[in-house]
Coordinates of C-alpha atoms and ligand atoms in Angstrom, one line a residue:
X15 CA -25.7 -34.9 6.8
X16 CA -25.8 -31.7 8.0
X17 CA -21.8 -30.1 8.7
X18 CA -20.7 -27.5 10.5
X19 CA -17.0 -26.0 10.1
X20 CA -16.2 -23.5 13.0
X21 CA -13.1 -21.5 11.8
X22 CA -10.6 -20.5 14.5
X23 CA -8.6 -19.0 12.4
X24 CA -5.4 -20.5 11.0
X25 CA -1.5 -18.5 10.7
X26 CA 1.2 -20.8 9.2
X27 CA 4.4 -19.8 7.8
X28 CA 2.9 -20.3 4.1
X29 CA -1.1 -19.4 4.8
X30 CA -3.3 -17.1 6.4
X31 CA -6.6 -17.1 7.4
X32 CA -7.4 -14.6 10.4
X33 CA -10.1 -11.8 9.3
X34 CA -10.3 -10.3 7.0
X35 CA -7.9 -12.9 5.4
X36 CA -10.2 -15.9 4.6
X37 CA -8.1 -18.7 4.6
X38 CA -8.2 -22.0 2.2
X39 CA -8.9 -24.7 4.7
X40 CA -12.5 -23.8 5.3
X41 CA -13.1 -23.2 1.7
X42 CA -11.6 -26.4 0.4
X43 CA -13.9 -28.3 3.3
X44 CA -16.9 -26.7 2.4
X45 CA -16.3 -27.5 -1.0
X46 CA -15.4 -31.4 -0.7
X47 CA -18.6 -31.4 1.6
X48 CA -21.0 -29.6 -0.6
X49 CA -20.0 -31.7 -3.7
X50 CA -21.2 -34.3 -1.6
X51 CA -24.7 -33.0 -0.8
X52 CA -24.3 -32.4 2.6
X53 CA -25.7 -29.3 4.3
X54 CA -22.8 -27.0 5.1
X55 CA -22.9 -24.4 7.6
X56 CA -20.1 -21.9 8.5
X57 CA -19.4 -20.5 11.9
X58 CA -16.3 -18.4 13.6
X59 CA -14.9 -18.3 16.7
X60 CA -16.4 -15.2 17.4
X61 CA -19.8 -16.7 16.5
X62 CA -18.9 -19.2 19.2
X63 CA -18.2 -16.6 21.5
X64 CA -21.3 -14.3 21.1
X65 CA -23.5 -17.6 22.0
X66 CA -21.4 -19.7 24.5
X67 CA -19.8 -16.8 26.8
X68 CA -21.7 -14.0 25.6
X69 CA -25.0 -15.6 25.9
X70 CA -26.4 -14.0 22.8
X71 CA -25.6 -10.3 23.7
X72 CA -23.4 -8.2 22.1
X73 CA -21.1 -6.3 24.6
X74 CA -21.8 -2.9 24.6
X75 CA -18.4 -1.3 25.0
X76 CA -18.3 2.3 23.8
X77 CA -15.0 2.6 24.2
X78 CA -13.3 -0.1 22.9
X79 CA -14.3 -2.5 19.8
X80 CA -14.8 -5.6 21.1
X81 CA -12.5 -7.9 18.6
X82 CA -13.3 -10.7 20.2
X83 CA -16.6 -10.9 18.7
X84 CA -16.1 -8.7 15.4
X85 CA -16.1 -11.6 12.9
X86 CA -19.6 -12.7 13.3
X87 CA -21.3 -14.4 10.2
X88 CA -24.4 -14.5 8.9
X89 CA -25.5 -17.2 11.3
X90 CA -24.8 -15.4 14.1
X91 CA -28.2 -15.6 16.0
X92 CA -28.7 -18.9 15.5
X93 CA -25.5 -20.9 16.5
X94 CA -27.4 -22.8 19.3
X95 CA -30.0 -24.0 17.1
X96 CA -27.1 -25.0 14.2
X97 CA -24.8 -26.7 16.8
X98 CA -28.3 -28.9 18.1
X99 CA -29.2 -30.0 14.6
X100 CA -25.1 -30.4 13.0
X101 CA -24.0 -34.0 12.8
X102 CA -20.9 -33.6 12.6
X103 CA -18.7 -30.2 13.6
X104 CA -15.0 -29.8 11.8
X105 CA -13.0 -27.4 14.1
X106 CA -10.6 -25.4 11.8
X107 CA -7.6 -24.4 14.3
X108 CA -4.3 -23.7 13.9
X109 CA -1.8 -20.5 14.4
X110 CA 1.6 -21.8 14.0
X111 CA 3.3 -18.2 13.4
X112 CA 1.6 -15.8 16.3
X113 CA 0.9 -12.8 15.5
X114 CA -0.7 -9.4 16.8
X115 CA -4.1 -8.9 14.8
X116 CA -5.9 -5.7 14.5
X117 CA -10.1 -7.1 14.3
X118 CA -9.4 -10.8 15.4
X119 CA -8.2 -13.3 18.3
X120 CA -7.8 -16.9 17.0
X121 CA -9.4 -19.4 19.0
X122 CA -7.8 -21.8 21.0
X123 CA -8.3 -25.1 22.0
X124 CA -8.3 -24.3 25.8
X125 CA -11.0 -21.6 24.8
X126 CA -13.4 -23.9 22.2
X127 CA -13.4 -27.2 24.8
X128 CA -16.1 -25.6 27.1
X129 CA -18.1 -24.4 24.5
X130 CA -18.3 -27.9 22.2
X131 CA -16.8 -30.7 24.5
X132 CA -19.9 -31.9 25.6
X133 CA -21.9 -31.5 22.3
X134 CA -23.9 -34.7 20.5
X135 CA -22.3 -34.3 17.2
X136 CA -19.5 -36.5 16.1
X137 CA -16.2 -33.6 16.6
X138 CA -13.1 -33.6 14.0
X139 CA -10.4 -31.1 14.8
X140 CA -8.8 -30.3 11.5
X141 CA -6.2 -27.5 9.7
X142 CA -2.3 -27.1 11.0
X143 CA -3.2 -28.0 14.6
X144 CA -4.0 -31.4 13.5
X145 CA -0.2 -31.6 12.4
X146 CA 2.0 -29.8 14.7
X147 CA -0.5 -28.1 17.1
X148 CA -1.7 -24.4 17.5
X149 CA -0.2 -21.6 19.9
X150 CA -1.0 -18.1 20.3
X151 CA 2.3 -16.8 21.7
X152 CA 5.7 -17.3 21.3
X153 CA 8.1 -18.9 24.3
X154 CA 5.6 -21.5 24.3
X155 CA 4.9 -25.2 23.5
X156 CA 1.7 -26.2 21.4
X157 CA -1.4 -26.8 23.4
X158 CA -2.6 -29.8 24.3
X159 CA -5.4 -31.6 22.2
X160 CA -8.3 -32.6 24.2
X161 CA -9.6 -36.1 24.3
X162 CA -13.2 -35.5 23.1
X163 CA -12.3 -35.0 19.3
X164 CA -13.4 -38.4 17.9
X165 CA -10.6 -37.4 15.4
X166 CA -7.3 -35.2 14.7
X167 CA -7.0 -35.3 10.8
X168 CA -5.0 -32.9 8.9
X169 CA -5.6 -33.8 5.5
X170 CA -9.4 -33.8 6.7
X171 CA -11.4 -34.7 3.0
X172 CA -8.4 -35.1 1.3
X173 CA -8.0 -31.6 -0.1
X174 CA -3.8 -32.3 0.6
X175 CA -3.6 -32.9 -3.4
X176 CA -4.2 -30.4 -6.1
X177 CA -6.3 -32.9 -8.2
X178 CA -8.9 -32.9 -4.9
X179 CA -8.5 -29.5 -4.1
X180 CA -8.7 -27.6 -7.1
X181 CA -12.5 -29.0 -7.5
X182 CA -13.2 -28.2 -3.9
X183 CA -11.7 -24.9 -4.4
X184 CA -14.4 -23.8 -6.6
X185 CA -17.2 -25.3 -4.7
X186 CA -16.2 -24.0 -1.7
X187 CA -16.6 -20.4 -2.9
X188 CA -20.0 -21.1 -1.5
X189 CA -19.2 -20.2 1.8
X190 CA -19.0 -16.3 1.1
X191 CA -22.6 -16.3 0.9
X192 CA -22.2 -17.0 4.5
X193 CA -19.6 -14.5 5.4
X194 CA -21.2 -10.5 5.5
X195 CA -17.9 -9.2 6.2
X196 CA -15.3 -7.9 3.1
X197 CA -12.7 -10.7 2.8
X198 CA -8.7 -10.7 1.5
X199 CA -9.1 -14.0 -0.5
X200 CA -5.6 -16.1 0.3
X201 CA -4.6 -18.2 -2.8
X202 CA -3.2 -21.8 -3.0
X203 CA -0.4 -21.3 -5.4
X204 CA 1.8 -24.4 -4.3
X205 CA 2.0 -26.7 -1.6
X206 CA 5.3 -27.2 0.8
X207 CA 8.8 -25.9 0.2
X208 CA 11.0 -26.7 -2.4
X209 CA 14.1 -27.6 0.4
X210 CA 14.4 -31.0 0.9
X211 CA 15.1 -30.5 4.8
X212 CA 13.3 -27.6 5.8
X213 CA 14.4 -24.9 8.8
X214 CA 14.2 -26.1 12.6
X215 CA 11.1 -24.4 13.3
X216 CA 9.3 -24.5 10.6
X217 CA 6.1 -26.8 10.2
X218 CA 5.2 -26.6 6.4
X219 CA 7.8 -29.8 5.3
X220 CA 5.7 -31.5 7.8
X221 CA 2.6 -30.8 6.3
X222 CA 3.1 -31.0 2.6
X223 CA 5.0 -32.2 0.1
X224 CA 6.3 -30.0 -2.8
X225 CA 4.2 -29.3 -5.5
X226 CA 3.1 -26.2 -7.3
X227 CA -0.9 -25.7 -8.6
X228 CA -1.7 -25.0 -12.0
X229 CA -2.5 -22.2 -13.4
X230 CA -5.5 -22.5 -14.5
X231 CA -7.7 -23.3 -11.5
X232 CA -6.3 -21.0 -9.7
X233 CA -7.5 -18.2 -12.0
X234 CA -10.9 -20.2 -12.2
X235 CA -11.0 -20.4 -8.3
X236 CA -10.5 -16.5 -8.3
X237 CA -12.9 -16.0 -11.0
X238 CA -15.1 -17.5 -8.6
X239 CA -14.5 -16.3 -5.5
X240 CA -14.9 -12.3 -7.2
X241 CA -18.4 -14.3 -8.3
X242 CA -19.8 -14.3 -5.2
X243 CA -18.0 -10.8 -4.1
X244 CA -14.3 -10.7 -3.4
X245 CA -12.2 -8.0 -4.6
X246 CA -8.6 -8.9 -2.2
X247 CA -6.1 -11.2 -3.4
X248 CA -3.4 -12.4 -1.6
X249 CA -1.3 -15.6 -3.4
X250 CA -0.5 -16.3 0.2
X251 CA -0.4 -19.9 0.4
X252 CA 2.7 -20.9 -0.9
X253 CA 6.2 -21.0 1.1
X254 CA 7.7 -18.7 -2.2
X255 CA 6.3 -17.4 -4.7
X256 CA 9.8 -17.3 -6.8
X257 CA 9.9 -21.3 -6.7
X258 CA 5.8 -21.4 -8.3
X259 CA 7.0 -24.2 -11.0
X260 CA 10.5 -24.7 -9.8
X261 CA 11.5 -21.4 -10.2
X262 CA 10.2 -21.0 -13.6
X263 CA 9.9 -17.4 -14.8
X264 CA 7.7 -18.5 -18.1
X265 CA 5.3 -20.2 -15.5
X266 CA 5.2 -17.3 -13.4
X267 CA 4.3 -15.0 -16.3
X268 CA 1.9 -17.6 -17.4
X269 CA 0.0 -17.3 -13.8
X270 CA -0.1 -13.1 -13.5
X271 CA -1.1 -12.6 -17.4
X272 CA -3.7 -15.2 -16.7
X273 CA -4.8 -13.6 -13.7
X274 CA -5.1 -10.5 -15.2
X275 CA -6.6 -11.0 -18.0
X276 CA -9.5 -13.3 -16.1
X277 CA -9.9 -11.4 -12.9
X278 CA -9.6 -7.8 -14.5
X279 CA -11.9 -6.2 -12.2
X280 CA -9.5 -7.1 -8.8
X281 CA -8.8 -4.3 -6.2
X282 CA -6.2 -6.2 -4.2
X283 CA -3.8 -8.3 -5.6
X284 CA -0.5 -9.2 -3.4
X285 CA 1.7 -12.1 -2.4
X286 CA 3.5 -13.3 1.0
X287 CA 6.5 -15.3 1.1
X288 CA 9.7 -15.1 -1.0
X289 CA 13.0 -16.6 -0.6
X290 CA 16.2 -14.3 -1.0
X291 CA 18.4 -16.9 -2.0
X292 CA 15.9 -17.0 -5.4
X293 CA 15.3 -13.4 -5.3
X294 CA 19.3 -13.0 -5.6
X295 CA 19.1 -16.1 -7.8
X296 CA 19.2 -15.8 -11.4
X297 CA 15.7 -15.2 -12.6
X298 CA 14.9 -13.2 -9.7
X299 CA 14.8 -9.8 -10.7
X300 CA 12.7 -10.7 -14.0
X301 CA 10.6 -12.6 -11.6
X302 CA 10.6 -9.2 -9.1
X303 CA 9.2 -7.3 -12.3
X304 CA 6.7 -9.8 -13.6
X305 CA 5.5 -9.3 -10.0
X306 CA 5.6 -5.8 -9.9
X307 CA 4.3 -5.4 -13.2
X308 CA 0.8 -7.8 -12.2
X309 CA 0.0 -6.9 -9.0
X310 CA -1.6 -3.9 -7.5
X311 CA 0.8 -1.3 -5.2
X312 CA 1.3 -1.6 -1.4
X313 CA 2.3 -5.2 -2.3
X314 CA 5.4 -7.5 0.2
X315 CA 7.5 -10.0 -0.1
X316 CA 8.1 -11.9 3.0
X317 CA 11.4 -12.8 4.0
X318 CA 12.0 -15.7 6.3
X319 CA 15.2 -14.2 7.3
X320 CA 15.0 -15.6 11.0
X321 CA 18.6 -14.2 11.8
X322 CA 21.4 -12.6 10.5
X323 CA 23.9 -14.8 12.5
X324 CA 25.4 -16.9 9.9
X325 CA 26.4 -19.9 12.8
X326 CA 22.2 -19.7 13.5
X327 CA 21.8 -20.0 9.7
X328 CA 24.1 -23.6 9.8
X329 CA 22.5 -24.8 13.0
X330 CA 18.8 -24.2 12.1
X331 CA 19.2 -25.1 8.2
X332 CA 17.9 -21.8 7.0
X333 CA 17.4 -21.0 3.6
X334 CA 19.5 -17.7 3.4
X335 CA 22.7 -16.4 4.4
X336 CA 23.1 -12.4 5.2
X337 CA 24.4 -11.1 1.9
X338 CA 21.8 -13.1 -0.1
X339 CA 19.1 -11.0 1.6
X340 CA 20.7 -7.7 1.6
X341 CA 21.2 -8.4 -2.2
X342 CA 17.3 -9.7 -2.4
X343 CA 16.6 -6.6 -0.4
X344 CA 18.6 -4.0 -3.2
X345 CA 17.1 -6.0 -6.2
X346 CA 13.3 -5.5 -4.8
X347 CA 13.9 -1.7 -3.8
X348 CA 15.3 -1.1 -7.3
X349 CA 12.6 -3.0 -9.4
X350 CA 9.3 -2.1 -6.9
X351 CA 10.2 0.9 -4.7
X352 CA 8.5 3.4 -6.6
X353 CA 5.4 5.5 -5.3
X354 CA 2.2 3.7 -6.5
X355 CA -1.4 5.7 -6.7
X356 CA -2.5 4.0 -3.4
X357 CA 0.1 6.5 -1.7
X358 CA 2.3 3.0 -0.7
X359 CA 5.3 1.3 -3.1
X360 CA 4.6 -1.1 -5.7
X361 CA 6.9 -3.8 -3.7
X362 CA 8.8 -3.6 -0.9
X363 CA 10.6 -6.2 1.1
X364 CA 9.5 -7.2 4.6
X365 CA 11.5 -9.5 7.0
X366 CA 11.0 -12.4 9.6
X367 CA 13.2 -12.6 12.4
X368 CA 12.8 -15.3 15.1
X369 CA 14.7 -15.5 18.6
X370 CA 15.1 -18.4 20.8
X371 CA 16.5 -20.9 17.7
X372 CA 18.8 -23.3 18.4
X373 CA 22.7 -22.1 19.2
X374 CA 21.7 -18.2 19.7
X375 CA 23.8 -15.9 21.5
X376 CA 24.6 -12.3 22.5
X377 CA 26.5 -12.3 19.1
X378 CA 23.2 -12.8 17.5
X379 CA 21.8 -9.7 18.4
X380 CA 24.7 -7.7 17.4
X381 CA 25.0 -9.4 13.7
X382 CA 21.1 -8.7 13.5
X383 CA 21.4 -5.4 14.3
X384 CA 24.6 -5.0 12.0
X385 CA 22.8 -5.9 9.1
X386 CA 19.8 -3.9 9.6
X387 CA 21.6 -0.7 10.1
X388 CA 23.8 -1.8 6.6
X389 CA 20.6 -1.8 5.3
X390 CA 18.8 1.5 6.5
X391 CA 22.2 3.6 6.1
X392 CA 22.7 2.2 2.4
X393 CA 19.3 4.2 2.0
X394 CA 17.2 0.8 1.2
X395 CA 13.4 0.3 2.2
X396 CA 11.8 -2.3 4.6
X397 CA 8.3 -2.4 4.7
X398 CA 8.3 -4.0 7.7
X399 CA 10.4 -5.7 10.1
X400 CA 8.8 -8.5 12.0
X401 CA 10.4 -10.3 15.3
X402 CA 8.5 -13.8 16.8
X403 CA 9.8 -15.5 19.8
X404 CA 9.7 -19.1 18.9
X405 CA 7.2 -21.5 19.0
X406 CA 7.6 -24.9 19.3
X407 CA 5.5 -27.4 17.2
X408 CA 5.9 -31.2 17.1
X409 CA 7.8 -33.0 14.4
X410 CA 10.1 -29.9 13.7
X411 CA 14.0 -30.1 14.8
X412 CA 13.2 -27.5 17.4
X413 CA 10.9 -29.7 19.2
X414 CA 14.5 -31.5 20.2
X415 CA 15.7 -28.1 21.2
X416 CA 12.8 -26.6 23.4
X417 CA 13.0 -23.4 24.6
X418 CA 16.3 -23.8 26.3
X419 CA 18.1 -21.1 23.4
X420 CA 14.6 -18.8 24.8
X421 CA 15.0 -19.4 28.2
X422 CA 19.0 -18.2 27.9
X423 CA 18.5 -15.0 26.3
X424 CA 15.2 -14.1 27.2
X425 CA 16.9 -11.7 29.0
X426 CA 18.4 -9.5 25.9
X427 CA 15.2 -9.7 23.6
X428 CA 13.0 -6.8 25.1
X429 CA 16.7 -4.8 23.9
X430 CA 17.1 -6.2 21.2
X431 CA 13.6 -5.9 19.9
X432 CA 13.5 -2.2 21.4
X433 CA 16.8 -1.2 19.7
X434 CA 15.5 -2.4 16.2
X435 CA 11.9 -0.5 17.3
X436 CA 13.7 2.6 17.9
X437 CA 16.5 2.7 15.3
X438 CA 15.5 1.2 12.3
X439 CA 11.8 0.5 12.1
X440 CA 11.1 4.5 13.0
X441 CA 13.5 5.9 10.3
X442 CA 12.6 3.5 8.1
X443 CA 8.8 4.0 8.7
X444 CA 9.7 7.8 7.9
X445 CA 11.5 7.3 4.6
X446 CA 7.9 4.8 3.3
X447 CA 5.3 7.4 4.1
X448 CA 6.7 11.1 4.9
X449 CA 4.6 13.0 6.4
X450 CA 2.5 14.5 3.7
X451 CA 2.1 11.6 2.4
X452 CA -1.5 10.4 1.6
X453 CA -2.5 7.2 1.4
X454 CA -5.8 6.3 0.0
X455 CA -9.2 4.0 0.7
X456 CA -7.8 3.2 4.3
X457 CA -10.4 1.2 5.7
X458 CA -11.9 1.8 9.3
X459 CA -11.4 -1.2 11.5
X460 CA -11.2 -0.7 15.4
X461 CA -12.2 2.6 17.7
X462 CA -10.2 2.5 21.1
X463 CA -11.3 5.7 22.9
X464 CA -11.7 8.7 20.8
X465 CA -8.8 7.1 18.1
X466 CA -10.0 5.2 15.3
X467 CA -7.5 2.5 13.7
X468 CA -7.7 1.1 10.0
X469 CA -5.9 0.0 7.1
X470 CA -5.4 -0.5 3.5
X471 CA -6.0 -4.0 1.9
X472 CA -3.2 -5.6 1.3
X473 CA -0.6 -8.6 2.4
X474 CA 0.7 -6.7 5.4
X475 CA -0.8 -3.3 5.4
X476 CA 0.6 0.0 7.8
X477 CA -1.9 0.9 10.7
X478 CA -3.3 4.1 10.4
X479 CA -4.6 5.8 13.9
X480 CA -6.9 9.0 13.5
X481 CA -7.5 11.2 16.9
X482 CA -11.1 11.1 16.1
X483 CA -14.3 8.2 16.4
X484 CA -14.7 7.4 12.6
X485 CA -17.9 5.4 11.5
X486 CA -15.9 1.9 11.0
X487 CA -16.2 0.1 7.6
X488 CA -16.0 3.5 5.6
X489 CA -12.5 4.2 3.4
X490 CA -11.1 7.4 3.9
X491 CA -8.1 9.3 2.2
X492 CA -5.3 9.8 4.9
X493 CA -2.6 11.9 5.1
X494 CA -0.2 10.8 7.1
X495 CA 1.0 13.1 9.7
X496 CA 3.2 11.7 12.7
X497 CA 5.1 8.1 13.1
X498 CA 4.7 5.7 16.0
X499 CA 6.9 2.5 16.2
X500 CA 4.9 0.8 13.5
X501 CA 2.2 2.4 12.8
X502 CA 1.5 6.1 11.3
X503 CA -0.7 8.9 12.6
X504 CA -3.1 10.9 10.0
X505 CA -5.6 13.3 9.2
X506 CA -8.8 12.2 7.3
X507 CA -8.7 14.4 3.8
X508 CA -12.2 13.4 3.1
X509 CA -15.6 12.8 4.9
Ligands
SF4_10 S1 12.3 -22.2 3.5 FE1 12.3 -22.8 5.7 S2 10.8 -21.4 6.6 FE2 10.4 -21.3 4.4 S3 8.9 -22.9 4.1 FE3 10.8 -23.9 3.7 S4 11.3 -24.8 5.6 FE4 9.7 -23.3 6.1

């Protein structure tokens, strides 16, 4: 049978797959489908675009990039002619932490229903929208799923197990042969979260149980994946990496040093999430050096802080009080915030916020605030600091809630978010790359009017905007000369 598996991109607290990130769900498909000797074909979004709404023409805009059709894959000019002869077309969908992307816009299922509804093939919607639903912006419920999907299954081919997954993972390598853009590989290193009741918003205790992957497929699925051309790494998918094995240091060890040892050859190699409470726990700062010591510089750990406001922390179930992060945040400065050769530290912390969780108040703001000034004045670095409104997606304890916490202090967030803008991501931005500094291979994305934006590979890398139309897809060495909110200024050091 002949598949096809249009990716609309997928963002989930543990999991990324918006380009260049090339998330696991359409790899673990392909895989499970191709070890069953079907034809497998693989289409974006912005494939879907270019034929549906753009009728086969690329939209000349000088100005601008067009980002809405930027991912296009080596089937590009023949989506019609795919869609007539697929049998049956798997809809990968699912952003479930919104974000602002530089060269992408997920999909949506408001977007994709003109485009497939009335198409023969049989239609499966699949990935994190099939559990819990997909929504581009914050203050908002999940979409709606339309009626013409013959079925919503999340655990589509059974890839919700390592002992299925791990064999797809390797077949599904495949689909790079597909893709003609550079990708940032995410890795499977477990699956769900080690708390047995997870935080009010979050989907991934939904979606998974527990369970960590062994270490030796995934340095086989890496092995292959650089096969057919990867360089980037991100072990992304996994809710914290400090809890791989239960929170095993030997294990962790066991998964870098095999890593490094297989994949020598790697440019990029970062990971996402971390937990502070096991960052401030006791293996976490030979855990933060093992890390360190593996990966290449530039690298983040994510902190799902959400708030600072300890009576938020009780009423949502989060997983870390204040002084745990502040002391996650010292041990990672001390053990990875030195200078690397890439011009950006070996490790740095980053942190989540959310508002609009359950219980919030005025007082929230101010304890957020509090500890993030503690933090800057005590002469600590944050990579970055990022703030979501929240989302709600079935089956979580917020779905009781609603937005009724958002709708009551809507009102403060443009301040609050504006105050922490102003006074702590701008100094802090300052104190990570001075001016002077240089950072190297920055990679040439978007052009908007005589500026040209790109960035390094990496988990969360720092925009970088030049005053000048770059050719894009070229790496340049940047020195960095002025600081906007979150993003740095610089001059090109060679052509
Ligand atoms: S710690 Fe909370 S936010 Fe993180 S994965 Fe677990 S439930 Fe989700």
């Amino acid at each position: 049978m002949i598949y096809t598996i249009l990716d609309c991109y997928t963002d989930e607290p543990a999991g990324l797959g918006v380009p260049p990130y090339l998330g696991t769900y359409p790899r673990y498909i392909a895989g499970a489908l191709l070890l069953e000797k079907h034809e497998v074909f693989y289409i974006t979004i912005d494939d879907l675009r270019y034929w549906h709404y753009y009728k086969n023409k690329k939209r000349e805009n000088p100005q601008k990039t067009d980002i809405r059709t930027y991912n296009l894959t080596k089937n590009v000019e023949n989506i019609g002619k795919i869609l007539e002869k697929t049998d049956v077309l798997v809809v990968n969908i699912g952003v479930q932490v919104p974000g602002k992307y530089l060269s992408a816009v997920p999909g949506t299922l408001k977007e994709i229903s003109p485009a497939i509804r009335d198409l023969g093939c049989k239609k499966i919607l699949t990935g994190p929208a099939a559990l819990g639903g997909t929504q581009l912006e914050g203050g908002k419920r999940a979409e709606h799923v339309p009626d013409y999907f013959d079925d919503v299954i999340f655990d589509f081919m059974h890839t919700n197990n390592f002992k299925n997954s791990d064999k797809y993972a390797i077949a599904g390598t495949e689909i790079l042969k597909q893709i003609p853009w550079e990708v940032m590989a995410e890795i499977e290193t477990m699956k769900g979260c080690i708390r047995k009741s997870g935080c009010s918003f979050c989907t991934e205790p939904i979606k998974n149980l527990f369970q960590s992957r062994d270490q030796k497929p995934i340095v086989e699925e890496m092995k292959a994946l650089y096969k057919h051309g990867a360089r980037h790494f991100r072990l992304g998918k996994q809710t914290c990496m400090y809890t791989y094995k239960n929170y095993k240091t030997a294990e962790l060890k066991k998964l870098f040093e095999g890593i490094k040892k297989n994949v020598p050859r790697l440019k990029t190699l970062h990971i996402d999430n971390a937990n502070p409470s096991f960052v401030n726990g006791p293996y976490g700062k030979e855990m933060t050096k093992i890390i360190v010591e593996h990966c290449t510089p530039g690298n983040v750990a994510a902190f799902g802080v959400e708030t600072f406001d300890e009576s938020i922390v009780k009423q949502n179930n989060l997983n870390t009080t204040p002084e745990q992060t502040y002391n996650a945040v010292k041990i990672i400065n001390e053990i990875g915030g030195k200078r690397g050769p890439n011009g950006m530290h070996y490790f740095l912390p980053g942190l989540n916020l959310i508002f609009g969780l359950k219980g919030e108040s005025k007082k929230t703001g101010e304890e957020n605030y509090y500890w993030l000034k503690k933090i800057l004045d005590d002469g600590l670095l944050l990579r970055r600091i990022n703030i979501r409104q929240v989302a709600i997606y079935e089956g979580t304890a917020m779905a009781e809630t609603g937005l009724k916490y958002y709708r009551k202090n809507k009102k403060y967030y443009w301040k609050w978010r504006d105050q922490i803008r102003r006074n702590i991501d701008m100094p802090m931005l300052k104190r990570i790359v001075p001016e002077g500094t240089v950072m190297k291979k920055v990679r040439m994305e978007v052009h908007d009017g005589n500026h040209t934006f790109g960035r390094q590979f990496g988990t969360y890398p720092l925009i970088v905007g030049i005053n000048d139309r770059l050719p894009l897809l070229k790496e340049y060495n940047i020195m960095v000369t002025k600081h906007m909110l979150r993003s740095v200024t610089g001059e090109v050091l060679n052509q």
